[in-house]
Amino acid sequence: MQTAKLAKGEEALDLGLVDAIVSPNQLLETARKWALDIWERKRPWIPTLNRNDKVESVSDAKDILKFARAQAIKQAPNLYHPLAYIDVIEEGVVSGPRAGLMKEYETFEVLLRSDTCKALVHIFFARRGTTKVPGVTDLGLVPRHVKKVAIVGGGLMGSGIATAFLLSNYAVILKEVNDKFLEAGIDRVKGKKQICNATLKGKLSEEKFEKALSLLKGTLDYESFKDVDMAVTEDVPLKQQIFIDLEKFCPPHCILASNTSTIDLNLIGERTKSQDRIIGAHFFSPAHVIPLLEIVRAQQTSPQVIVDLLDVGKKIKKTPVVVRNCTGFAVNRMFFPYTQAALLLVEHGTDMYCIDRAFTKFGMHMGPFRLCDLIGIGVAMATEAQFILNMPDRTYKSMLIPLMQQDKRLGETTQRGFYIYDERCKAKPDPEIKKYIEKARDISGVSTDTKLLHLSVLDLNQLEKLSDKDIVEMISFPVVNEACRLLAEGIAVKAADLDIASVMGTSVMF
């Protein structure tokens, strides 16, 4: 309810929102029979308003609602509507159903006029508009049926992508370079971090779990790629050679997709003869959880392949957004100033942990430095290198991340990054990080007592005393500016697509 997600039939039945599930062609007949049974007293008639079989006692309900309020404040500290929902439920439980209905009416009148409501309505329609791509989806093309998917690379991203397809009943071939890596990749898919997580949360029955696993096959060569409909490469080096191999072994209709996050798709496919089949399928980690699929059209990608991948994206329960090829594509390019601005503030005096706290208070799951540790310092370095290479005039060249990589502070994987981590990956600020900041300042020649470029009203030593609002705005506004550039350059078809990419990929919309 708080997430505004649709409840499907079986879930609605479990929640008590509906009395039964029938097929569409039996709906009217069943409804008539039920009405007659109620009239003839063969079936009890209990108005929904008076049902209380799933309602706890008042004292238990209050405890549950108190916990729900605490969770709502923790997850969305700046949102009013989750708390308003809980207030409505409490009124109905404590004062009776009619009082609850009146409270619901009054609350709805207030929420209907709120900015949050307007934003949610916008997202609702914008999400449904991402599959309408001018010059592609208006050509009358019919999506081709994809049955089998091959994935090259079984690392964190590859295994997550495999899981996303398995959970939607696709046959998956997972390729690795040797037995050790292949076994590790399959274990990632089978392990608790992937499919078992879904099982433990009740998303999969044991039967469906076994069926999903039965669709997975591991291999060390390309021989079994001869009947695949789609091949996805994990973000690995030597992509050009991989695509040459895929072109050789995969059937002519096979979609050749890359999960790269920054590498130019035109360069990846320039040595192949099938450039019309090459497309970016950019998943976000963890790939089986994050709902966004960024579809990147290269210079020669055919409309048919885009239509095919749009259809696949919907079938694996992703929200697909089509963008044009550029450094970082849409999401990574839109958010590269996010880390850049944070690094600039830190090197000029702002405490990095204050920055992260400001963003969690703002409502984001984590701040820029905690996020860097999650994705890995190595990935952050590689991404930053692409932007420095392609956008040198708009890139802040901080030495902080290179220094940390040099000392093997690579984030969660090494239990040391901007934070230190225990065995359960719980983050804790690390006092040692100050020496890296000081060294980065020395190398860059940064001083905290000079004037900030373009903000001459602020002394840089005053950056230590920035309010949370100032921190959020100084780091977020460059993201908004970059989004405007993406739209002006035609990388995104429409502004709403960037909103959806931001919300579905990062859980935030500026």
Coordinates of C-alpha atoms in Angstrom, one line a residue:
M1 CA 0.0 0.0 0.0
Q2 CA 2.7 2.5 0.9
T3 CA 4.6 1.7 -2.3
A4 CA 1.5 2.1 -4.5
K5 CA 2.3 -1.2 -6.1
L6 CA -0.5 -3.2 -7.9
A7 CA -1.6 -6.4 -6.1
K8 CA -2.1 -9.3 -8.5
G9 CA -5.0 -11.8 -8.0
E10 CA -3.3 -14.4 -5.8
E11 CA -1.8 -11.7 -3.6
A12 CA -5.1 -9.8 -3.3
L13 CA -6.8 -13.1 -2.3
D14 CA -4.2 -13.8 0.4
L15 CA -4.6 -10.2 1.7
G16 CA -8.4 -10.6 1.8
L17 CA -9.0 -7.9 -0.8
V18 CA -11.0 -10.2 -3.0
D19 CA -13.2 -13.3 -2.2
A20 CA -12.1 -15.5 -5.1
I21 CA -10.2 -15.7 -8.3
V22 CA -11.9 -16.9 -11.6
S23 CA -10.9 -16.7 -15.2
P24 CA -12.2 -13.7 -17.2
N25 CA -14.7 -15.8 -19.2
Q26 CA -16.3 -17.1 -16.0
L27 CA -16.5 -13.8 -14.1
L28 CA -20.1 -12.8 -14.9
E29 CA -21.4 -16.4 -14.5
T30 CA -19.7 -16.8 -11.1
A31 CA -20.9 -13.4 -9.9
R32 CA -24.5 -14.3 -10.9
K33 CA -24.2 -17.6 -9.1
W34 CA -22.8 -16.0 -5.9
A35 CA -25.6 -13.4 -6.0
L36 CA -28.3 -16.1 -6.2
D37 CA -26.6 -18.2 -3.5
I38 CA -26.6 -15.1 -1.2
W39 CA -30.3 -14.5 -2.0
E40 CA -31.2 -18.1 -1.3
R41 CA -29.1 -18.0 1.9
K42 CA -26.7 -20.7 0.6
R43 CA -23.8 -18.3 1.0
P44 CA -23.4 -15.8 3.9
W45 CA -23.5 -12.2 3.0
I46 CA -21.0 -10.2 4.9
P47 CA -20.6 -6.6 3.6
T48 CA -16.9 -5.8 3.1
L49 CA -17.3 -2.8 5.4
N50 CA -18.1 -5.1 8.4
R51 CA -15.4 -7.8 7.8
N52 CA -12.9 -8.0 10.5
D53 CA -11.5 -11.5 10.2
K54 CA -8.1 -10.2 9.2
V55 CA -8.1 -7.4 11.8
E56 CA -6.1 -7.8 15.0
S57 CA -7.3 -6.8 18.4
V58 CA -7.2 -3.0 19.1
S59 CA -4.1 -3.3 21.4
D60 CA -2.2 -5.6 19.0
A61 CA -3.2 -3.4 16.1
K62 CA -1.9 -0.3 17.8
D63 CA 1.5 -2.0 18.4
I64 CA 1.6 -3.1 14.7
L65 CA 0.7 0.4 13.5
K66 CA 3.3 2.0 15.9
F67 CA 6.0 -0.3 14.3
A68 CA 4.7 0.6 10.8
R69 CA 5.0 4.3 11.6
A70 CA 8.6 3.9 12.7
Q71 CA 9.4 2.0 9.5
A72 CA 7.7 4.6 7.3
I73 CA 9.7 7.4 9.0
K74 CA 12.9 5.4 8.6
Q75 CA 12.3 4.6 4.9
A76 CA 10.7 7.9 3.8
P77 CA 11.5 10.6 6.3
N78 CA 10.2 13.4 4.1
L79 CA 7.0 11.9 2.9
Y80 CA 3.6 12.5 4.6
H81 CA 1.3 10.1 2.8
P82 CA 2.6 6.8 4.3
L83 CA 1.9 8.1 7.7
A84 CA -1.5 9.4 6.6
Y85 CA -2.4 5.8 5.4
I86 CA -1.5 4.5 8.8
D87 CA -3.6 7.1 10.5
V88 CA -6.6 6.1 8.4
I89 CA -6.2 2.5 9.2
E90 CA -5.9 3.2 12.9
E91 CA -9.1 5.3 12.9
G92 CA -11.0 2.4 11.3
V93 CA -9.7 -0.2 13.8
V94 CA -10.2 2.0 16.9
S95 CA -13.3 3.9 16.0
G96 CA -15.1 1.6 13.6
P97 CA -15.4 1.2 9.8
R98 CA -17.6 4.3 9.2
A99 CA -15.3 6.6 11.2
G100 CA -12.4 5.0 9.1
L101 CA -14.2 5.8 5.9
M102 CA -14.8 9.5 6.9
K103 CA -11.1 9.8 7.9
E104 CA -10.1 8.3 4.5
Y105 CA -12.3 10.8 2.7
E106 CA -10.8 13.8 4.6
T107 CA -7.3 12.5 4.2
F108 CA -7.8 11.8 0.4
E109 CA -9.0 15.4 -0.1
V110 CA -5.7 16.7 1.4
L111 CA -3.4 14.2 -0.4
L112 CA -5.1 14.8 -3.7
R113 CA -3.8 18.4 -3.8
S114 CA -0.2 17.6 -2.6
D115 CA 2.9 17.8 -4.7
T116 CA 3.6 14.1 -3.9
C117 CA 0.3 13.2 -5.6
K118 CA 1.1 15.2 -8.7
A119 CA 4.5 13.5 -8.9
L120 CA 3.1 10.0 -8.4
V121 CA 0.5 10.6 -11.1
H122 CA 3.3 11.9 -13.4
I123 CA 5.3 8.7 -12.7
F124 CA 2.3 6.5 -13.3
F125 CA 1.7 7.8 -16.8
A126 CA 5.4 8.4 -17.6
R127 CA 6.3 4.7 -16.8
R128 CA 3.7 3.5 -19.3
G129 CA 5.1 6.0 -21.9
T130 CA 8.6 4.6 -21.9
T131 CA 7.7 1.9 -24.4
K132 CA 6.5 4.5 -27.0
V133 CA 9.6 5.4 -29.0
P134 CA 9.1 7.6 -32.1
G135 CA 10.4 6.1 -35.3
V136 CA 10.6 2.6 -33.6
T137 CA 7.4 1.5 -31.9
D138 CA 5.2 3.3 -34.5
L139 CA 6.4 1.2 -37.4
G140 CA 4.1 -1.7 -36.8
L141 CA 6.9 -4.1 -35.9
V142 CA 5.9 -7.2 -33.9
P143 CA 8.3 -8.4 -31.2
R144 CA 10.0 -11.7 -32.0
H145 CA 9.7 -14.5 -29.5
V146 CA 12.8 -15.0 -27.3
K147 CA 13.0 -18.4 -25.7
K148 CA 16.6 -18.9 -24.8
V149 CA 19.2 -16.4 -23.4
A150 CA 22.9 -16.8 -23.2
I151 CA 25.0 -14.8 -20.7
V152 CA 28.7 -14.4 -21.1
G153 CA 30.2 -13.9 -17.6
G154 CA 28.9 -15.2 -14.3
G155 CA 30.2 -12.4 -11.9
L156 CA 28.0 -10.3 -9.7
M157 CA 26.2 -8.6 -12.7
G158 CA 26.1 -11.7 -14.9
S159 CA 24.6 -13.9 -12.2
G160 CA 22.1 -11.3 -11.4
I161 CA 21.0 -10.9 -15.0
A162 CA 20.7 -14.7 -15.2
T163 CA 18.5 -14.7 -12.2
A164 CA 16.2 -12.0 -13.7
F165 CA 15.6 -14.2 -16.7
L166 CA 15.2 -17.5 -14.8
L167 CA 12.6 -15.9 -12.5
S168 CA 10.6 -15.1 -15.7
N169 CA 10.9 -18.7 -17.0
Y170 CA 13.6 -18.1 -19.7
A171 CA 16.1 -20.9 -20.4
V172 CA 19.5 -19.5 -19.6
I173 CA 23.0 -20.6 -20.7
L174 CA 25.8 -19.1 -18.5
K175 CA 29.3 -19.1 -20.0
E176 CA 32.6 -18.7 -18.2
V177 CA 36.2 -19.1 -19.0
N178 CA 37.0 -22.0 -16.7
D179 CA 35.4 -24.5 -14.3
K180 CA 36.2 -22.5 -11.2
F181 CA 34.6 -19.3 -12.4
L182 CA 31.6 -21.2 -13.9
E183 CA 31.0 -23.0 -10.6
A184 CA 31.2 -19.7 -8.7
G185 CA 28.7 -18.1 -11.2
I186 CA 26.2 -20.9 -10.9
D187 CA 26.6 -20.9 -7.1
R188 CA 25.8 -17.1 -7.1
V189 CA 22.6 -17.8 -9.0
K190 CA 21.7 -20.8 -6.7
G191 CA 22.8 -19.2 -3.5
K192 CA 21.0 -17.1 -1.0
K193 CA 22.1 -13.9 -2.6
Q194 CA 20.1 -14.6 -5.7
I195 CA 17.1 -16.9 -6.2
C196 CA 17.0 -18.1 -2.6
N197 CA 16.5 -14.6 -1.5
A198 CA 13.3 -14.5 -3.5
T199 CA 12.3 -17.8 -2.0
L200 CA 12.9 -16.8 1.6
K201 CA 10.8 -13.6 1.0
G202 CA 7.9 -15.8 -0.2
K203 CA 8.1 -14.7 -3.8
L204 CA 8.7 -18.3 -5.0
S205 CA 7.2 -21.6 -4.0
E206 CA 9.6 -24.5 -3.7
E207 CA 8.2 -25.9 -7.0
K208 CA 8.8 -22.7 -8.9
F209 CA 12.3 -22.4 -7.3
E210 CA 13.2 -25.9 -8.6
K211 CA 11.8 -25.1 -12.0
A212 CA 13.8 -21.9 -12.2
L213 CA 17.0 -23.7 -11.4
S214 CA 16.2 -26.4 -14.0
L215 CA 16.3 -23.7 -16.7
L216 CA 20.0 -22.9 -16.0
K217 CA 22.9 -24.5 -17.9
G218 CA 26.6 -23.7 -17.6
T219 CA 29.2 -23.9 -20.3
L220 CA 32.8 -23.1 -21.1
D221 CA 32.4 -22.7 -24.9
Y222 CA 30.1 -21.2 -27.5
E223 CA 28.9 -24.4 -29.0
S224 CA 25.6 -24.3 -27.1
F225 CA 24.9 -20.8 -28.4
K226 CA 23.7 -22.0 -31.8
D227 CA 20.0 -21.8 -30.9
V228 CA 19.9 -18.8 -28.5
D229 CA 17.7 -15.8 -29.3
M230 CA 19.6 -13.3 -27.2
A231 CA 23.2 -13.1 -25.9
V232 CA 24.1 -10.7 -23.1
T233 CA 27.7 -9.9 -22.1
E234 CA 28.6 -8.9 -18.6
D235 CA 30.7 -5.8 -18.2
V236 CA 34.0 -7.4 -19.0
P237 CA 37.1 -6.4 -21.0
L238 CA 37.8 -7.6 -24.5
K239 CA 34.2 -7.0 -25.5
Q240 CA 35.1 -6.6 -29.2
Q241 CA 36.5 -10.1 -29.4
I242 CA 33.5 -11.5 -27.5
F243 CA 31.1 -9.9 -30.0
I244 CA 33.1 -11.4 -32.9
D245 CA 32.7 -14.8 -31.2
L246 CA 29.0 -14.3 -30.6
E247 CA 28.5 -13.3 -34.3
K248 CA 30.2 -16.5 -35.3
F249 CA 28.3 -18.9 -33.1
C250 CA 24.9 -17.4 -32.5
P251 CA 22.1 -17.7 -35.1
P252 CA 21.5 -14.7 -37.5
H253 CA 18.4 -13.5 -35.6
C254 CA 20.1 -13.5 -32.2
I255 CA 20.1 -10.1 -30.3
L256 CA 23.6 -9.2 -29.3
A257 CA 23.4 -7.2 -26.1
S258 CA 26.0 -5.6 -23.9
N259 CA 25.6 -4.8 -20.2
T260 CA 28.3 -2.2 -20.3
S261 CA 27.8 0.9 -18.2
T262 CA 30.2 3.3 -19.9
I263 CA 31.9 1.7 -22.9
D264 CA 30.9 3.1 -26.3
L265 CA 28.6 0.6 -28.1
N266 CA 29.7 1.8 -31.5
L267 CA 33.3 0.9 -30.6
I268 CA 32.2 -2.5 -29.3
G269 CA 30.6 -3.5 -32.5
E270 CA 32.8 -1.8 -35.1
R271 CA 34.7 -5.0 -35.9
T272 CA 31.5 -7.1 -36.5
K273 CA 29.3 -7.4 -39.6
S274 CA 26.1 -7.5 -37.5
Q275 CA 26.1 -4.0 -36.1
D276 CA 22.3 -3.8 -36.6
R277 CA 21.9 -6.5 -34.0
I278 CA 24.1 -4.9 -31.3
I279 CA 22.3 -3.1 -28.5
G280 CA 22.9 -2.0 -24.9
A281 CA 21.0 -3.9 -22.2
H282 CA 22.1 -2.0 -19.2
F283 CA 20.9 -3.7 -16.0
F284 CA 21.5 -2.0 -12.5
S285 CA 22.9 -3.9 -9.6
P286 CA 21.4 -6.1 -8.2
A287 CA 20.1 -6.9 -11.6
H288 CA 17.3 -9.2 -10.4
V289 CA 16.0 -6.6 -8.1
I290 CA 16.4 -3.0 -9.5
P291 CA 13.4 -2.5 -11.9
L292 CA 15.2 -0.4 -14.6
L293 CA 16.5 -1.7 -17.9
E294 CA 18.3 1.0 -19.9
I295 CA 18.1 0.1 -23.6
V296 CA 20.9 1.8 -25.5
R297 CA 20.5 2.1 -29.3
A298 CA 23.8 2.2 -31.1
Q299 CA 24.3 4.1 -34.4
Q300 CA 23.2 1.1 -36.5
T301 CA 20.8 -0.8 -34.1
S302 CA 17.7 -1.8 -36.0
P303 CA 14.2 -0.8 -34.8
Q304 CA 13.3 -4.5 -34.8
V305 CA 16.0 -5.3 -32.2
I306 CA 14.8 -2.4 -30.0
V307 CA 11.2 -3.6 -30.2
D308 CA 12.4 -7.1 -29.3
L309 CA 14.3 -5.9 -26.2
L310 CA 11.4 -3.7 -25.1
D311 CA 9.2 -6.8 -25.1
V312 CA 11.8 -8.9 -23.2
G313 CA 12.2 -6.1 -20.7
K314 CA 8.5 -6.1 -19.9
K315 CA 8.5 -9.9 -19.6
I316 CA 11.3 -10.0 -17.1
K317 CA 9.3 -7.4 -15.1
K318 CA 11.6 -4.4 -15.8
T319 CA 10.8 -0.9 -16.8
P320 CA 12.6 -0.4 -20.1
V321 CA 13.8 3.1 -21.1
V322 CA 15.3 3.6 -24.6
V323 CA 18.2 6.1 -24.9
R324 CA 20.8 6.9 -27.5
N325 CA 24.5 6.0 -27.2
C326 CA 26.8 8.4 -25.3
T327 CA 29.4 8.2 -22.5
G328 CA 27.5 6.8 -19.4
F329 CA 24.3 6.6 -21.4
A330 CA 21.4 8.3 -19.5
V331 CA 21.5 7.3 -15.8
N332 CA 25.3 7.1 -15.2
R333 CA 25.9 10.3 -17.2
M334 CA 23.0 12.1 -15.4
F335 CA 24.5 11.1 -12.0
F336 CA 28.2 11.4 -12.6
P337 CA 28.2 15.0 -11.3
Y338 CA 26.6 13.6 -8.1
T339 CA 29.9 12.0 -7.0
Q340 CA 32.0 14.7 -8.6
A341 CA 30.3 17.5 -6.6
A342 CA 30.5 15.5 -3.4
L343 CA 34.3 15.0 -3.9
L344 CA 34.7 18.7 -4.5
L345 CA 33.0 19.6 -1.3
V346 CA 35.0 17.0 0.7
E347 CA 38.4 18.2 -0.7
H348 CA 37.3 21.8 0.2
G349 CA 36.4 21.1 3.8
T350 CA 33.0 19.4 4.1
D351 CA 32.9 16.2 6.2
M352 CA 32.0 13.3 3.9
Y353 CA 29.9 11.6 6.5
C354 CA 27.8 14.7 7.0
I355 CA 27.2 14.6 3.2
D356 CA 26.0 11.0 3.4
R357 CA 23.8 11.8 6.4
A358 CA 22.3 14.8 4.6
F359 CA 21.2 12.6 1.7
T360 CA 19.7 9.9 3.9
K361 CA 17.8 12.6 5.7
F362 CA 16.7 13.9 2.4
G363 CA 15.1 10.5 1.6
M364 CA 17.7 8.6 -0.4
H365 CA 18.8 5.1 0.6
M366 CA 22.4 6.1 0.9
G367 CA 24.7 9.0 0.2
P368 CA 27.3 9.3 -2.6
F369 CA 30.2 7.8 -0.6
R370 CA 28.3 4.9 0.8
L371 CA 27.0 4.3 -2.7
C372 CA 30.6 4.3 -4.0
D373 CA 31.5 1.6 -1.5
L374 CA 28.5 -0.5 -2.6
I375 CA 29.3 -0.4 -6.3
G376 CA 33.0 -0.8 -5.7
I377 CA 35.9 1.7 -5.8
G378 CA 37.3 0.0 -8.9
V379 CA 34.0 0.5 -10.8
A380 CA 33.9 4.1 -9.7
M381 CA 37.4 4.6 -11.0
A382 CA 36.7 3.0 -14.4
T383 CA 33.5 5.2 -14.7
E384 CA 35.3 8.3 -13.7
A385 CA 38.1 7.6 -16.2
Q386 CA 35.6 7.5 -19.1
F387 CA 34.1 10.9 -18.1
I388 CA 37.6 12.4 -17.7
L389 CA 38.5 11.1 -21.2
N390 CA 35.3 12.3 -22.9
M391 CA 34.3 15.4 -20.8
P392 CA 37.6 16.8 -19.5
D393 CA 36.3 20.3 -19.3
R394 CA 33.4 19.3 -17.0
T395 CA 35.2 16.8 -14.7
Y396 CA 36.6 17.5 -11.3
K397 CA 39.8 15.4 -11.1
S398 CA 40.0 14.4 -7.5
M399 CA 42.8 12.1 -6.4
L400 CA 40.9 10.7 -3.4
I401 CA 39.4 7.6 -5.1
P402 CA 42.8 6.7 -6.9
L403 CA 44.6 6.9 -3.6
M404 CA 42.1 4.6 -2.0
Q405 CA 42.3 2.1 -4.8
Q406 CA 46.1 2.2 -4.5
D407 CA 45.8 1.1 -0.9
K408 CA 43.2 -1.7 -1.8
R409 CA 40.4 0.2 -0.1
L410 CA 37.9 -1.1 -2.7
G411 CA 34.6 -0.8 -0.8
E412 CA 32.4 -3.5 0.7
T413 CA 34.2 -6.3 -1.0
T414 CA 37.4 -5.6 0.9
Q415 CA 35.5 -4.4 4.1
R416 CA 37.3 -1.0 3.6
G417 CA 36.4 1.9 1.5
F418 CA 35.1 5.3 2.6
Y419 CA 33.6 3.3 5.5
I420 CA 34.8 0.1 7.2
Y421 CA 32.5 -2.9 7.3
D422 CA 31.9 -5.9 9.6
E423 CA 31.1 -9.4 8.4
R424 CA 27.4 -8.4 7.9
C425 CA 28.4 -5.4 5.7
K426 CA 27.3 -2.9 8.4
A427 CA 29.1 0.4 7.6
K428 CA 31.0 2.4 10.2
P429 CA 32.8 5.7 9.6
D430 CA 36.6 5.3 9.5
P431 CA 38.8 8.1 11.1
E432 CA 41.7 7.0 8.8
I433 CA 39.9 8.4 5.8
K434 CA 41.1 11.9 6.8
K435 CA 44.7 11.1 5.9
Y436 CA 43.5 10.2 2.3
I437 CA 41.6 13.5 2.1
E438 CA 44.6 15.5 3.2
K439 CA 46.9 13.7 0.7
A440 CA 44.4 14.3 -2.1
R441 CA 44.3 18.0 -1.2
D442 CA 48.1 18.2 -1.3
I443 CA 48.3 16.5 -4.7
S444 CA 45.6 18.6 -6.2
G445 CA 46.9 21.8 -4.6
V446 CA 43.6 22.5 -2.9
S447 CA 43.4 24.9 0.0
T448 CA 40.4 25.4 2.3
D449 CA 40.9 29.1 2.7
T450 CA 40.5 30.2 -1.0
K451 CA 37.3 31.3 -2.7
L452 CA 35.1 28.7 -4.3
L453 CA 34.9 29.1 -8.0
H454 CA 31.6 30.7 -9.1
L455 CA 30.5 30.9 -5.4
S456 CA 32.6 33.9 -4.3
V457 CA 30.2 34.7 -1.5
L458 CA 31.4 31.6 0.3
D459 CA 34.8 31.0 1.9
L460 CA 35.7 27.4 1.3
N461 CA 36.4 27.0 5.1
Q462 CA 32.7 27.8 5.5
L463 CA 31.9 24.6 3.6
E464 CA 32.5 22.8 6.9
K465 CA 29.4 24.5 8.2
L466 CA 27.0 24.0 5.3
S467 CA 23.4 23.1 6.2
D468 CA 21.9 19.8 5.0
K469 CA 19.8 21.7 2.6
D470 CA 22.9 23.5 1.1
I471 CA 24.7 20.1 0.8
V472 CA 21.8 18.4 -1.0
E473 CA 21.3 21.4 -3.4
M474 CA 25.0 21.8 -4.2
I475 CA 25.3 18.1 -5.1
S476 CA 21.9 17.7 -6.7
F477 CA 21.6 20.7 -9.0
P478 CA 24.5 19.6 -11.2
V479 CA 22.5 16.3 -11.7
V480 CA 19.5 18.4 -12.9
N481 CA 21.8 20.4 -15.2
E482 CA 23.2 17.2 -16.8
A483 CA 19.7 15.8 -17.3
C484 CA 18.9 19.0 -19.3
R485 CA 22.0 18.5 -21.4
L486 CA 20.9 14.9 -22.1
L487 CA 17.5 16.1 -23.3
A488 CA 19.0 18.9 -25.4
E489 CA 21.4 16.5 -27.1
G490 CA 18.6 14.0 -28.0
I491 CA 20.1 11.2 -25.8
A492 CA 16.6 10.8 -24.2
V493 CA 13.4 11.0 -26.3
K494 CA 11.5 13.0 -23.6
A495 CA 12.0 14.4 -20.1
A496 CA 9.6 11.9 -18.6
D497 CA 12.0 9.1 -19.7
L498 CA 14.8 10.6 -17.6
D499 CA 12.4 10.9 -14.6
I500 CA 11.6 7.2 -14.9
A501 CA 15.2 6.2 -15.4
S502 CA 16.1 8.2 -12.3
V503 CA 13.3 6.8 -10.1
M504 CA 13.6 3.1 -11.3
G505 CA 17.4 3.1 -11.4
T506 CA 18.2 5.2 -8.3
S507 CA 14.9 5.6 -6.4
V508 CA 15.1 9.3 -6.6
M509 CA 13.6 12.1 -8.9
F510 CA 15.0 15.6 -8.6

